[in-house]
Every structure is written in C-alpha cells, then in structure tokens.
Coordinates of C-alpha atoms and ligand atoms in Angstrom, one line a residue:
Chain L
M137 CA 93.2 8.9 -37.2
S138 CA 93.1 7.7 -40.8
K139 CA 89.6 9.1 -41.5
N140 CA 88.7 12.6 -40.6
N141 CA 85.0 12.9 -40.8
T142 CA 84.4 15.4 -38.0
S143 CA 83.8 18.1 -40.6
T144 CA 80.9 16.1 -42.2
K145 CA 79.5 15.3 -38.8
S146 CA 79.3 18.9 -37.6
K147 CA 77.5 19.8 -40.8
K148 CA 74.8 17.2 -40.0
T149 CA 74.3 18.5 -36.5
P150 CA 71.1 20.6 -36.3
K151 CA 71.6 24.2 -35.3
F152 CA 69.6 24.0 -32.1
A153 CA 71.8 21.3 -30.6
F154 CA 74.9 22.0 -28.6
S155 CA 77.0 21.2 -31.6
N156 CA 80.8 21.1 -32.1
S157 CA 80.7 24.5 -33.8
G158 CA 79.0 26.0 -30.7
S159 CA 81.5 24.5 -28.3
S160 CA 83.9 27.4 -28.5
A161 CA 81.0 29.8 -27.7
I162 CA 80.2 27.6 -24.7
S163 CA 83.8 27.7 -23.5
L164 CA 83.6 31.5 -23.6
Y165 CA 80.4 31.6 -21.6
R166 CA 81.9 29.2 -19.1
L167 CA 84.9 31.4 -18.7
I168 CA 82.7 34.5 -18.3
T169 CA 80.7 32.7 -15.6
I170 CA 83.8 31.7 -13.7
V171 CA 85.2 35.2 -13.8
V172 CA 82.0 36.8 -12.7
F173 CA 81.6 34.3 -9.9
L174 CA 85.2 34.9 -8.7
L175 CA 84.7 38.7 -8.8
F176 CA 81.4 38.4 -6.9
W177 CA 83.1 36.2 -4.3
E178 CA 86.0 38.6 -4.0
W179 CA 83.6 41.5 -3.5
V180 CA 81.5 39.7 -0.9
A181 CA 84.6 38.6 1.0
R182 CA 86.0 42.2 1.0
S183 CA 82.8 44.1 1.6
G184 CA 82.6 43.2 5.2
L185 CA 79.2 41.5 4.8
V186 CA 80.7 38.3 5.9
N187 CA 83.1 37.7 8.8
P188 CA 86.6 37.4 7.2
L189 CA 87.2 34.5 9.6
F190 CA 84.7 32.4 7.6
L191 CA 85.3 33.4 4.0
A192 CA 88.6 34.3 2.2
P193 CA 88.6 36.2 -1.1
P194 CA 90.1 34.4 -4.1
S195 CA 93.0 36.8 -4.1
K196 CA 94.0 35.7 -0.6
V197 CA 93.5 32.1 -1.6
V198 CA 96.0 32.6 -4.4
D199 CA 98.4 34.2 -2.0
S200 CA 98.1 31.2 0.3
I201 CA 98.9 28.9 -2.5
G202 CA 102.0 30.9 -3.3
F203 CA 102.9 30.9 0.4
L204 CA 102.5 27.1 0.6
N205 CA 104.7 26.8 -2.5
E206 CA 107.4 29.0 -1.0
Q207 CA 107.4 27.0 2.2
G208 CA 107.8 23.8 0.1
L209 CA 104.5 22.6 1.3
L210 CA 102.5 22.6 -1.9
V211 CA 104.0 20.0 -4.1
P212 CA 104.8 17.4 -1.5
N213 CA 101.2 17.5 -0.1
I214 CA 99.6 17.4 -3.5
L215 CA 101.8 14.4 -4.3
A216 CA 100.9 12.7 -1.1
T217 CA 97.2 13.0 -1.8
L218 CA 97.7 11.9 -5.4
K219 CA 99.7 8.9 -4.3
A220 CA 97.0 7.6 -1.9
A221 CA 94.2 8.5 -4.3
F222 CA 95.8 6.8 -7.3
A223 CA 97.1 3.7 -5.5
G224 CA 93.6 3.0 -4.0
F225 CA 91.9 3.9 -7.3
L226 CA 94.1 1.6 -9.4
I227 CA 93.8 -1.3 -7.0
G228 CA 90.1 -0.8 -6.7
L229 CA 89.7 -0.6 -10.5
L230 CA 91.7 -3.7 -11.0
V231 CA 90.0 -5.8 -8.3
G232 CA 86.5 -4.4 -8.9
S233 CA 86.5 -5.1 -12.6
L234 CA 88.2 -8.5 -12.3
F235 CA 85.8 -9.7 -9.6
G236 CA 82.8 -8.0 -11.2
F237 CA 83.6 -9.8 -14.5
V238 CA 84.0 -13.2 -12.9
I239 CA 80.9 -12.8 -10.7
G240 CA 78.8 -11.4 -13.5
L241 CA 79.7 -14.2 -15.9
N242 CA 78.6 -16.8 -13.4
P243 CA 74.9 -16.4 -12.8
L244 CA 74.8 -18.6 -9.7
L245 CA 77.8 -16.8 -8.1
N246 CA 76.2 -13.5 -9.1
K247 CA 72.9 -14.5 -7.4
F248 CA 74.8 -15.7 -4.3
C249 CA 76.9 -12.5 -4.0
A250 CA 74.2 -9.9 -4.8
P251 CA 72.9 -9.4 -1.2
F252 CA 76.5 -9.2 0.2
I253 CA 77.5 -6.7 -2.4
T254 CA 74.4 -4.6 -1.6
M255 CA 75.2 -4.7 2.1
M256 CA 78.8 -3.8 1.7
N257 CA 78.0 -1.1 -0.8
S258 CA 75.5 0.5 1.6
T259 CA 78.0 0.6 4.4
P260 CA 79.3 4.2 4.7
R261 CA 82.9 3.6 4.0
I262 CA 84.0 7.0 5.1
A263 CA 82.7 6.2 8.6
L264 CA 85.1 3.2 8.6
A265 CA 88.1 5.6 8.3
P266 CA 88.9 5.4 12.1
L267 CA 88.7 1.6 11.9
F268 CA 91.1 1.5 9.0
V269 CA 93.5 3.7 10.9
L270 CA 93.2 1.2 13.8
W271 CA 93.9 -1.7 11.5
F272 CA 96.5 -0.3 9.2
G273 CA 98.1 2.5 11.2
I274 CA 98.4 6.2 10.4
G275 CA 100.6 5.7 7.4
I276 CA 99.5 5.9 3.8
S277 CA 98.2 2.3 3.8
S278 CA 95.1 3.1 5.8
R279 CA 94.2 5.9 3.4
I280 CA 94.9 3.6 0.4
V281 CA 92.5 1.1 1.9
L282 CA 89.9 3.7 2.4
V283 CA 90.1 4.9 -1.2
F284 CA 90.1 1.3 -2.3
S285 CA 87.0 0.5 -0.3
L286 CA 85.2 3.4 -2.0
V287 CA 86.3 2.7 -5.6
V288 CA 86.1 -1.1 -5.6
F289 CA 82.3 -1.3 -5.1
I290 CA 81.5 1.3 -7.7
V291 CA 83.6 -0.6 -10.2
L292 CA 82.3 -4.0 -9.1
T293 CA 78.6 -3.1 -9.3
N294 CA 79.1 -1.4 -12.7
T295 CA 81.0 -4.3 -14.1
I296 CA 78.4 -6.7 -13.0
A297 CA 75.7 -4.5 -14.5
G298 CA 77.8 -4.5 -17.7
T299 CA 77.8 -8.3 -17.9
E300 CA 74.1 -8.4 -17.3
N301 CA 73.6 -6.1 -20.2
I302 CA 75.6 -8.1 -22.8
D303 CA 73.5 -8.1 -26.0
K304 CA 71.7 -11.4 -26.2
D305 CA 71.9 -11.2 -30.0
H306 CA 75.7 -11.2 -29.7
L307 CA 75.7 -14.2 -27.5
V308 CA 73.3 -16.1 -29.9
L309 CA 75.6 -15.2 -32.8
A310 CA 78.6 -16.5 -31.0
K311 CA 76.7 -19.7 -30.0
L312 CA 75.6 -20.3 -33.6
N313 CA 79.2 -20.2 -34.6
S314 CA 80.1 -22.8 -32.0
A315 CA 82.2 -20.2 -30.2
K316 CA 84.6 -21.6 -27.5
R317 CA 84.1 -20.3 -24.0
R318 CA 87.4 -18.4 -24.2
D319 CA 86.1 -16.6 -27.3
I320 CA 82.8 -15.7 -25.7
I321 CA 84.7 -14.3 -22.7
F322 CA 87.3 -12.3 -24.7
K323 CA 85.4 -11.5 -27.9
V324 CA 81.9 -10.9 -26.7
A325 CA 81.8 -10.3 -22.9
L326 CA 84.9 -8.3 -22.4
P327 CA 84.3 -5.7 -25.1
S328 CA 80.7 -5.3 -24.0
V329 CA 81.7 -4.6 -20.4
V330 CA 84.6 -2.2 -21.2
P331 CA 82.3 0.9 -21.6
W332 CA 80.7 0.1 -18.2
I333 CA 84.2 -0.1 -16.5
I334 CA 85.2 3.2 -18.1
A335 CA 82.0 4.9 -16.9
A336 CA 82.7 3.5 -13.4
M337 CA 86.3 4.7 -13.6
R338 CA 85.3 8.3 -14.3
V339 CA 82.7 8.4 -11.5
S340 CA 84.9 6.7 -9.0
F341 CA 87.9 8.9 -9.3
A342 CA 86.0 11.8 -7.6
Y343 CA 85.3 9.4 -4.7
A344 CA 89.0 8.3 -4.7
L345 CA 90.1 11.8 -4.3
A346 CA 87.5 12.6 -1.6
G347 CA 88.5 9.4 0.2
A348 CA 92.2 10.3 0.2
V349 CA 91.5 13.9 1.5
V350 CA 89.1 12.7 4.2
G351 CA 91.5 10.1 5.3
E352 CA 94.3 12.7 5.6
M353 CA 91.9 14.9 7.7
F354 CA 91.4 12.1 10.2
L355 CA 94.9 11.2 11.1
G356 CA 97.3 11.8 8.3
Q357 CA 100.5 13.9 8.7
E358 CA 100.5 14.9 5.0
G359 CA 98.3 15.7 2.0
L360 CA 95.7 18.2 1.1
G361 CA 93.4 16.9 3.8
Y362 CA 96.1 17.5 6.4
L363 CA 96.3 21.1 5.1
I364 CA 92.6 21.5 5.6
T365 CA 92.7 20.3 9.2
A366 CA 95.8 22.4 9.9
G367 CA 94.0 25.5 8.4
S368 CA 90.9 25.0 10.4
G369 CA 93.0 24.5 13.6
V370 CA 94.4 28.0 13.2
F371 CA 91.3 29.6 11.7
N372 CA 93.1 30.1 8.4
V373 CA 90.2 30.0 5.9
S374 CA 92.3 30.9 2.9
L375 CA 94.5 27.8 3.6
I376 CA 91.4 25.6 3.6
F377 CA 90.2 27.2 0.4
A378 CA 93.7 26.7 -1.1
A379 CA 93.6 23.0 -0.3
L380 CA 90.1 22.7 -1.6
G381 CA 91.0 24.5 -4.8
M382 CA 93.9 22.2 -5.4
T383 CA 91.6 19.2 -4.9
I384 CA 89.1 20.5 -7.4
A385 CA 91.9 21.2 -9.9
I386 CA 93.2 17.7 -9.6
A387 CA 89.7 16.2 -10.0
F388 CA 89.1 18.3 -13.1
I389 CA 92.4 17.5 -14.8
V390 CA 92.2 13.8 -14.1
D391 CA 88.6 13.7 -15.4
R392 CA 89.6 15.5 -18.6
L393 CA 92.4 13.0 -19.1
M394 CA 90.1 10.1 -18.5
G395 CA 87.7 11.7 -20.9
L396 CA 90.4 11.6 -23.6
L397 CA 91.2 8.0 -22.8
E398 CA 87.5 7.1 -23.0
K399 CA 87.2 8.7 -26.4
R400 CA 90.2 6.8 -27.6
I401 CA 89.1 3.4 -26.3
L402 CA 85.5 3.8 -27.2
R403 CA 86.1 5.4 -30.6
W404 CA 83.7 2.9 -32.1
R405 CA 80.8 4.7 -30.5
A406 CA 78.6 7.0 -32.6
Chain Y
M245 CA 65.3 -36.6 -54.9
Q246 CA 67.9 -35.7 -52.4
T247 CA 67.0 -33.8 -49.2
E248 CA 69.2 -31.4 -47.4
I249 CA 66.7 -30.3 -44.7
E250 CA 64.2 -32.8 -43.6
I251 CA 61.4 -31.8 -41.1
R252 CA 59.2 -34.6 -40.1
G253 CA 56.0 -34.2 -37.9
L254 CA 57.4 -31.2 -36.1
S255 CA 55.2 -29.9 -33.3
H256 CA 56.2 -27.5 -30.5
H257 CA 54.6 -26.0 -27.5
F258 CA 55.7 -23.4 -25.0
V259 CA 54.8 -23.5 -21.3
S260 CA 53.2 -20.1 -20.5
P261 CA 54.0 -18.3 -17.3
G262 CA 50.7 -19.6 -15.9
G263 CA 51.8 -23.1 -16.5
K264 CA 49.6 -23.7 -19.5
S265 CA 51.0 -25.4 -22.5
V266 CA 50.6 -23.3 -25.6
S267 CA 50.9 -25.0 -29.0
T268 CA 52.8 -22.9 -31.5
I269 CA 53.3 -25.3 -34.5
E270 CA 51.6 -28.5 -35.3
D271 CA 52.7 -31.4 -37.4
I272 CA 55.0 -29.5 -39.9
S273 CA 56.6 -31.8 -42.5
L274 CA 58.8 -30.3 -45.2
N275 CA 61.7 -31.4 -47.3
V276 CA 64.2 -29.0 -48.8
A277 CA 66.4 -30.2 -51.6
P278 CA 70.1 -29.2 -51.8
G279 CA 70.4 -25.7 -53.4
E280 CA 66.7 -25.1 -53.1
F281 CA 65.3 -21.8 -51.8
V282 CA 62.2 -22.3 -49.7
A283 CA 60.3 -19.5 -48.1
I284 CA 57.8 -19.9 -45.2
V285 CA 55.2 -17.2 -44.9
G286 CA 52.5 -16.9 -42.3
P287 CA 50.7 -14.5 -40.0
S288 CA 52.6 -13.0 -37.1
G289 CA 52.9 -15.4 -34.1
C290 CA 52.2 -18.5 -36.1
G291 CA 55.5 -20.1 -35.1
K292 CA 57.7 -19.2 -38.0
S293 CA 60.7 -18.2 -35.8
T294 CA 60.1 -21.2 -33.6
I295 CA 60.6 -23.5 -36.7
L296 CA 63.8 -21.8 -37.5
N297 CA 65.1 -21.9 -34.0
I298 CA 64.5 -25.6 -33.9
V299 CA 66.2 -26.3 -37.3
S300 CA 69.2 -24.2 -36.2
G301 CA 69.5 -26.2 -33.0
L302 CA 69.0 -23.3 -30.7
L303 CA 65.7 -24.7 -29.5
A304 CA 65.2 -28.4 -28.6
V305 CA 62.5 -30.3 -30.5
S306 CA 59.5 -31.2 -28.5
E307 CA 58.0 -33.6 -31.0
G308 CA 59.1 -34.7 -34.4
E309 CA 62.4 -35.0 -36.1
I310 CA 64.8 -32.8 -38.0
S311 CA 67.7 -34.0 -40.1
I312 CA 70.2 -32.0 -42.0
G313 CA 72.2 -33.8 -44.7
G314 CA 70.7 -37.0 -43.4
K315 CA 72.0 -36.5 -39.9
K316 CA 69.6 -35.8 -37.0
V317 CA 70.0 -32.3 -35.5
Q318 CA 71.5 -32.1 -32.1
G319 CA 72.5 -28.6 -31.1
V320 CA 74.0 -26.0 -33.4
S321 CA 75.8 -27.1 -36.5
K322 CA 78.6 -25.4 -38.4
E323 CA 77.0 -26.4 -41.7
L324 CA 74.4 -23.7 -41.4
V325 CA 74.3 -20.0 -40.8
Y326 CA 71.4 -18.2 -39.2
M327 CA 70.7 -14.6 -40.3
P328 CA 68.3 -12.8 -38.0
A329 CA 66.3 -9.6 -38.6
R330 CA 68.6 -7.5 -36.4
D331 CA 72.0 -7.3 -37.8
S332 CA 73.7 -8.2 -34.4
L333 CA 76.9 -6.5 -35.6
F334 CA 79.5 -6.1 -32.9
P335 CA 79.7 -2.3 -32.5
W336 CA 83.4 -2.4 -31.4
R337 CA 84.4 -4.3 -34.5
T338 CA 84.9 -2.6 -37.9
C339 CA 82.8 -3.9 -40.8
K340 CA 85.6 -6.1 -42.0
K341 CA 86.2 -7.5 -38.5
N342 CA 82.5 -8.2 -38.2
V343 CA 82.5 -10.2 -41.5
E344 CA 85.5 -12.1 -40.2
L345 CA 83.9 -13.0 -36.9
P346 CA 82.3 -16.3 -37.9
L347 CA 85.6 -17.4 -39.5
E348 CA 87.5 -16.4 -36.4
L349 CA 85.1 -18.2 -34.0
Q350 CA 85.1 -21.3 -36.1
G351 CA 88.8 -21.2 -36.7
I352 CA 88.5 -21.2 -40.5
L353 CA 91.4 -19.8 -42.7
T354 CA 94.4 -17.8 -41.6
P355 CA 94.0 -14.2 -40.4
A356 CA 95.3 -12.9 -43.7
E357 CA 92.9 -15.1 -45.7
R358 CA 90.0 -14.0 -43.5
G359 CA 90.8 -10.4 -44.2
E360 CA 90.9 -11.1 -48.0
R361 CA 87.6 -13.0 -47.9
A362 CA 86.0 -10.2 -45.8
E363 CA 87.1 -7.5 -48.3
M364 CA 85.8 -9.6 -51.2
L365 CA 82.4 -10.0 -49.6
L366 CA 82.2 -6.4 -48.6
N367 CA 82.9 -5.5 -52.2
A368 CA 80.1 -8.0 -53.3
V369 CA 77.6 -6.2 -51.2
G370 CA 78.7 -2.8 -52.5
L371 CA 80.6 -1.6 -49.4
N372 CA 84.0 -1.2 -50.9
G373 CA 85.9 1.4 -49.0
F374 CA 83.9 0.9 -45.8
S375 CA 86.0 -2.0 -44.4
D376 CA 87.4 0.1 -41.5
Y377 CA 84.2 1.9 -40.6
F378 CA 82.5 1.0 -37.3
P379 CA 78.8 0.0 -37.6
S380 CA 77.8 3.1 -35.6
S381 CA 78.7 5.3 -38.6
L382 CA 76.6 3.3 -41.1
S383 CA 73.0 3.5 -42.2
H384 CA 70.5 0.7 -41.5
G385 CA 70.8 -0.6 -45.0
M386 CA 74.6 -0.6 -45.0
R387 CA 74.6 -2.4 -41.7
Q388 CA 72.3 -5.1 -43.0
R389 CA 74.6 -5.4 -46.0
V390 CA 77.5 -6.1 -43.7
A391 CA 75.3 -8.8 -42.1
V392 CA 74.7 -10.3 -45.5
A393 CA 78.4 -10.4 -46.1
R394 CA 79.0 -12.0 -42.7
T395 CA 76.3 -14.6 -43.5
F396 CA 78.2 -15.8 -46.5
S397 CA 81.6 -15.6 -44.9
T398 CA 81.9 -19.2 -43.9
S399 CA 80.6 -20.5 -47.2
P400 CA 77.9 -22.5 -45.3
R401 CA 75.9 -25.2 -47.1
I402 CA 72.6 -23.9 -45.6
L403 CA 71.2 -20.5 -44.8
L404 CA 68.5 -20.0 -42.3
M405 CA 67.0 -16.5 -42.4
D406 CA 64.4 -15.0 -40.1
E407 CA 62.9 -11.9 -41.7
P408 CA 66.4 -10.7 -42.6
F409 CA 65.3 -7.7 -44.5
S410 CA 62.2 -6.7 -42.4
A411 CA 63.9 -3.9 -40.6
L412 CA 64.7 -2.0 -43.8
D413 CA 62.7 0.6 -45.6
A414 CA 61.0 -0.4 -48.9
Q415 CA 63.6 0.9 -51.3
T416 CA 66.7 -0.2 -49.3
K417 CA 65.1 -3.6 -48.9
I418 CA 65.0 -4.2 -52.7
V419 CA 68.6 -3.1 -53.1
V420 CA 69.7 -5.5 -50.3
Q421 CA 67.5 -8.3 -51.5
D422 CA 69.1 -8.0 -55.0
L423 CA 72.6 -8.0 -53.6
F424 CA 71.8 -11.0 -51.6
L425 CA 70.3 -12.8 -54.7
K426 CA 73.3 -12.0 -56.7
I427 CA 75.7 -13.7 -54.3
W428 CA 73.3 -16.6 -53.7
E429 CA 72.8 -17.4 -57.3
E430 CA 76.6 -18.0 -57.5
E431 CA 76.8 -20.0 -54.4
K432 CA 73.4 -21.7 -54.4
Q433 CA 73.1 -22.6 -50.8
T434 CA 70.1 -24.4 -49.5
V435 CA 67.9 -21.6 -48.0
L436 CA 65.0 -21.7 -45.5
L437 CA 63.7 -18.1 -45.4
I438 CA 61.1 -17.0 -42.9
T439 CA 59.1 -13.9 -43.7
H440 CA 55.8 -12.2 -43.4
D441 CA 56.4 -10.3 -46.6
V442 CA 54.7 -12.3 -49.4
M443 CA 56.4 -10.2 -52.1
E444 CA 59.8 -11.1 -50.7
A445 CA 58.9 -14.8 -50.5
V446 CA 57.8 -15.0 -54.1
A447 CA 60.6 -12.8 -55.4
L448 CA 63.4 -14.9 -53.8
A449 CA 62.1 -18.5 -53.4
D450 CA 61.7 -21.6 -55.5
R451 CA 58.8 -22.7 -53.2
V452 CA 56.6 -20.8 -50.8
V453 CA 55.1 -22.6 -47.9
V454 CA 52.0 -20.9 -46.4
L455 CA 51.3 -21.5 -42.7
S456 CA 48.0 -21.0 -41.0
A457 CA 47.5 -18.8 -37.9
R458 CA 48.6 -20.2 -34.5
P459 CA 49.1 -23.1 -34.1
G460 CA 50.9 -23.0 -37.4
K461 CA 50.1 -25.8 -39.8
I462 CA 51.1 -26.1 -43.4
K463 CA 48.2 -24.7 -45.4
S464 CA 49.6 -24.8 -48.9
I465 CA 52.8 -25.0 -50.9
H466 CA 53.3 -22.9 -54.1
N467 CA 56.0 -23.6 -56.7
I468 CA 57.4 -20.4 -57.9
D469 CA 58.2 -20.9 -61.6
L470 CA 60.2 -17.7 -62.4
D471 CA 63.4 -17.7 -64.3
R472 CA 66.8 -17.3 -62.6
P473 CA 68.9 -15.3 -62.2
R474 CA 66.2 -13.0 -60.9
S475 CA 66.1 -9.4 -60.0
V476 CA 63.6 -8.3 -57.4
R477 CA 63.4 -4.8 -59.0
K478 CA 62.5 -6.3 -62.4
L479 CA 60.0 -8.8 -61.0
L480 CA 58.1 -6.1 -59.2
F481 CA 57.5 -4.1 -62.3
D482 CA 57.7 -6.3 -65.4
E483 CA 56.5 -9.8 -64.5
P484 CA 52.9 -10.6 -64.8
K485 CA 53.4 -14.1 -63.4
F486 CA 54.8 -12.5 -60.3
Q487 CA 51.4 -10.8 -59.6
K488 CA 49.6 -14.1 -60.1
Y489 CA 51.7 -15.8 -57.4
L490 CA 51.2 -12.9 -55.0
H491 CA 47.5 -13.2 -55.5
A492 CA 47.3 -16.9 -54.9
I493 CA 49.4 -16.8 -51.8
W494 CA 47.7 -13.7 -50.4
E495 CA 44.4 -15.6 -50.8
D496 CA 45.7 -18.5 -48.9
L497 CA 47.0 -16.3 -46.1
D498 CA 43.4 -15.2 -45.6
V499 CA 44.4 -11.9 -44.0
Q500 CA 41.4 -10.4 -42.2
E501 CA 41.1 -6.7 -41.6
Ligands
ADP602 N1 60.0 -18.5 -25.2 C1 58.7 -18.5 -25.4 N2 57.9 -18.8 -24.4 C2 56.5 -18.8 -24.5 N3 55.9 -18.5 -25.7 C3 56.7 -18.2 -26.8 C4 58.1 -18.2 -26.7 N4 58.6 -17.8 -27.9 C5 57.5 -17.7 -28.7 N5 56.4 -17.9 -28.0 C6 55.0 -17.9 -28.6 O1 54.9 -18.8 -29.7 C7 54.2 -18.2 -30.7 C8 55.1 -18.3 -32.0 O2 56.2 -17.4 -31.9 P1 57.2 -17.2 -33.1 O3 57.7 -18.5 -33.6 O4 58.1 -16.2 -32.7 O5 56.2 -16.6 -34.2 P2 56.5 -15.8 -35.5 O6 57.9 -15.8 -35.8 O7 55.7 -16.6 -36.6 O8 55.9 -14.4 -35.4 C9 53.9 -16.8 -30.4 O9 52.5 -16.7 -30.1 C10 54.7 -16.5 -29.2 O10 54.0 -15.7 -28.3
MG603 MG1 59.3 -14.2 -35.8

C-alpha cells in the first residue's frame, strides 16, 4: 500500500505479453464472447432445431430465476447450498492443512501415511454420498461431510507437497543460526507452505460447491441441487439451468474473492 | 601466533551410491589467525565446499580435527556465519526482516535494536530506502547485497564464505566485493573464503591456499602483500603486484584446456 510501483511494472512488460495495460481489452473481448454465446444459445433454443424440452433459452432461464425469487425459493436455496459448501470447505481446509503440516514435517509419519492417503484420495467420494446419508441422515450434516471429504484430501496432499518443497537453503540457514524447532516451524516451514495451502483452497472450493449440490440432489430437501432434481422431475429445463447458473455465479464470485485474498497474503511474490 | 581456525590432518570421503568410498580431500592442515582473511582456491570438485561444510559443523569430520578459538568443533557454532553462493533470502520477508533473521533466530538484541542494526547494515551495502522491499523485486546484485548485510548482522567472529559472489555478473561482482571489503576492513572478522575465482582470492585475501584437483590437497600457499584498505576496482587496473600474484597462482592451479 505504501509503495505504488504498478506503473513502473507495466512499463517494463513487453508488448506481446498479456500485460496489465491489455487487461481492459481482454475484459472487453470476454464480454463480447459471452454476449455472442448467449445470443447464439437463445437463437438455437428458439429456432426449433432442438426440442425445447431439452434446452431452454437464456431469456427463459432469467424468467425462471425471477420466478424462483418471487416464490421465495431463490435466496433460501442458495443460502442452503452455501452453508453446506462453506462449512465442509472450512472444516476441510482447517483439518487438511493442520494434518498435512504435521504429517509433512515428520518424515517417518509421512512415509507411513502416504499409501493410506493415496488410497483414500482415489476413492470416489461422490459415490459415498448414499453412505453418508445412511450414516449422518438426510440433514445438512451428511452434505457437510461429503464436502469435507472432497476438500480435505486436496488440501492435505497439497500441504504435504508444500512441506516437501521447503527450500533446503532456508533450512540450512536456520540450522546454521541454531534455530529452535519452534522457529523452524513458524518462521521457515509455515510461510513456505502457505502458498500451497492457498492454491489448494482455490482449487477445492469448486469441489466443495459441486459436493454440496450433488449431495442435495441425492436426498436433500433444499439447496440448488434440490432445485435441479425438482426441475428434472417435472421436465422444467429452465429451472435446471437457473440452478446451474446460480452455482456457476457463486463459484465465480468466491474464486474472485479468494484471488484477492491470495494477492494480499502472497504480496511478496513477484 | 594465535590461531582462530585450526584445521589439522583433515581428510574426508563420501560413499558413492554404488557403495564405493570416494576421497574428496586429503590431509588438509591450515591455521587461520584471528582477523586474517584466507582464501582457498582450487578446481571445481576438489572438495572446497566440503572443507567449509566441515568447518561450519554442517558435516561431520571423517578424519582429522578442527578447532575454533581453541575448542573442538562439534555441530554448528554461533561464533561463525556461513555465507553461501545463493542468497537464500526468505522471499516472504522484506530486506530488513531478512537481515534481522539471524538476530531473531539467535535471540540477539531487542526487536527495536534489531531493526536499527538492519537499517544500518542495509545503508552500509548501499540499499538505503529498500528496507521494506521484498526480495522478488530486487536485482541479483541487490539481493546478494542484502545477503552481505545479513552475514554481518550478528557481528560474528568468523565468516565462512562459499563462492559468495559467483552468481553475480562481472561488474556487479566488483561492486559487491568492494562493499563487502569496506565493512570487513572495519570489523576485521576472521575469514575463510572459498572460491574458484583467482582474481577474487587475490583481491580480498591476506593468504591464498591453492588446492590440487580431487582429492584436494594443499599445493601451495601464497602471501598476498597488498596494502589495506583495498579496493578491488583499483587493484584490477592500477596494481602491478596484483598481476604478479594472479600469474603465480594461476600457474599453480595448472588449468588444462
Ligand atoms: N553428499 C555427497 N555425496 C557424495 N559425493 C559428494 C557429496 N558432496 C560432494 N561430493 C563429491 O565430493 C567432491 C567435492 O565436492 P565439493 O566439496 O562440493 O567440491 P567444490 O566445492 O570444490 O566444487 C565432488 O567430486 C562431489 O562430487
Ligand atoms: Mg563448491
């Protein structure tokens, strides 16, 4: 905040790169692409080329969103999905990074755990949804567990990878200064691992949201996933698209926010 | 004469992945007096870094003895500072915080005093105004200057340096060497400098030890009788004796093309 060197930086960026100065142009092209895509979609859906039972035009999707809102179904369902997604995400983030950190810093424990982590990581967690419902009931807790099970391993494996990639030179420097174990953990290991945790965080939120929605599709009585199931039950495609659209919007906004957080926390990066 | 670093009959071998024992240095003996600047030169792979790793306590001695200030070396010691070729700056710490790091880790001074000392040292290496910059926004030479400042932060009695300036381009190297010399001539630590750059060795050191190719043995020792304070820049261009030393050492190194 104190030093503003963005102007000097953009000067240095070569013309052929996607530089800061070109980013407004890119935004414009993006916008054009989206508009063209929506128009094309609208045209295809209305032209009669596709059975309207399978594809709803964007204008009808927007109508559906408005309808949901009038019925008081929009906000509560979005909130329900957000609640399950965020709860599972945050617990998974906390548990995954904590365990990953402890496991990664203990080479023996790491070696011992590696095959178990691989095994659990390769289990398709989504397929466990029915089991979770059996174990935790049809309330929100089974969906939180599902989201958690998706997020925790992404964060865990990334955090462990982070500890394995701590710069040896940094460790040697700490050792030469007779660093205490506590200092090695908090002044060398932790800052080295933070970028890995943040990367995992951004990747795993998409999974968290998908987990929440899929969980609602299975047995929930609320949420965007429930709207999708309800929509397909009555062949209401625009409802399905409306719920999907909301899901995408949430994913997009949250990713942007996390991008800002990342920039702030990792401001020491080039 | 007093000795600060005493190396007696030092030999070392590594066990290769095939199980064979590979000798890297053989029977090195060397005394370094307090405040003396000794450079060790030798062809690549002759065991220079190995010697420094052993003196610093990072690597256990296989044969021979090392004493520092009369005490046998066992593990790392706070009396010495090791400056490696790579700057090893912590990218998430500002320049100032990087210079403070050794003080912090060793629990020297209060936080406020550490900050003052770091500022003072950054000024000494010509980086005033860069205290709050992160290493990622600095050039190679500037980063190495921060590393020089960090090296002096704990006011160590002994400096061990392993090709500290080798990663720098020719011009920057001279600038950083001169900055280093200026601080050193005030503080006069005992220095053991490893380098493959003969020019650097002659310009900086009081004595230059030449090692043979692997396994490294001491081939010759040259006293460098040049006035202090020195300036690397001046030596390079205006000192006939400097060329004479370069010649003699280059001869001993016996570099084959
Ligand atoms: N950890 C190690 N294990 C096996 N051999 C090593 C190891 N470290 C260095 N060596 C070998 O010992 C020799 C001396 O290495 P080093 O002291 O780094 O040489 P220098 O610094 O003079 O280039 C080299 O031939 C190198 O291959
Ligand atoms: Mg070396």
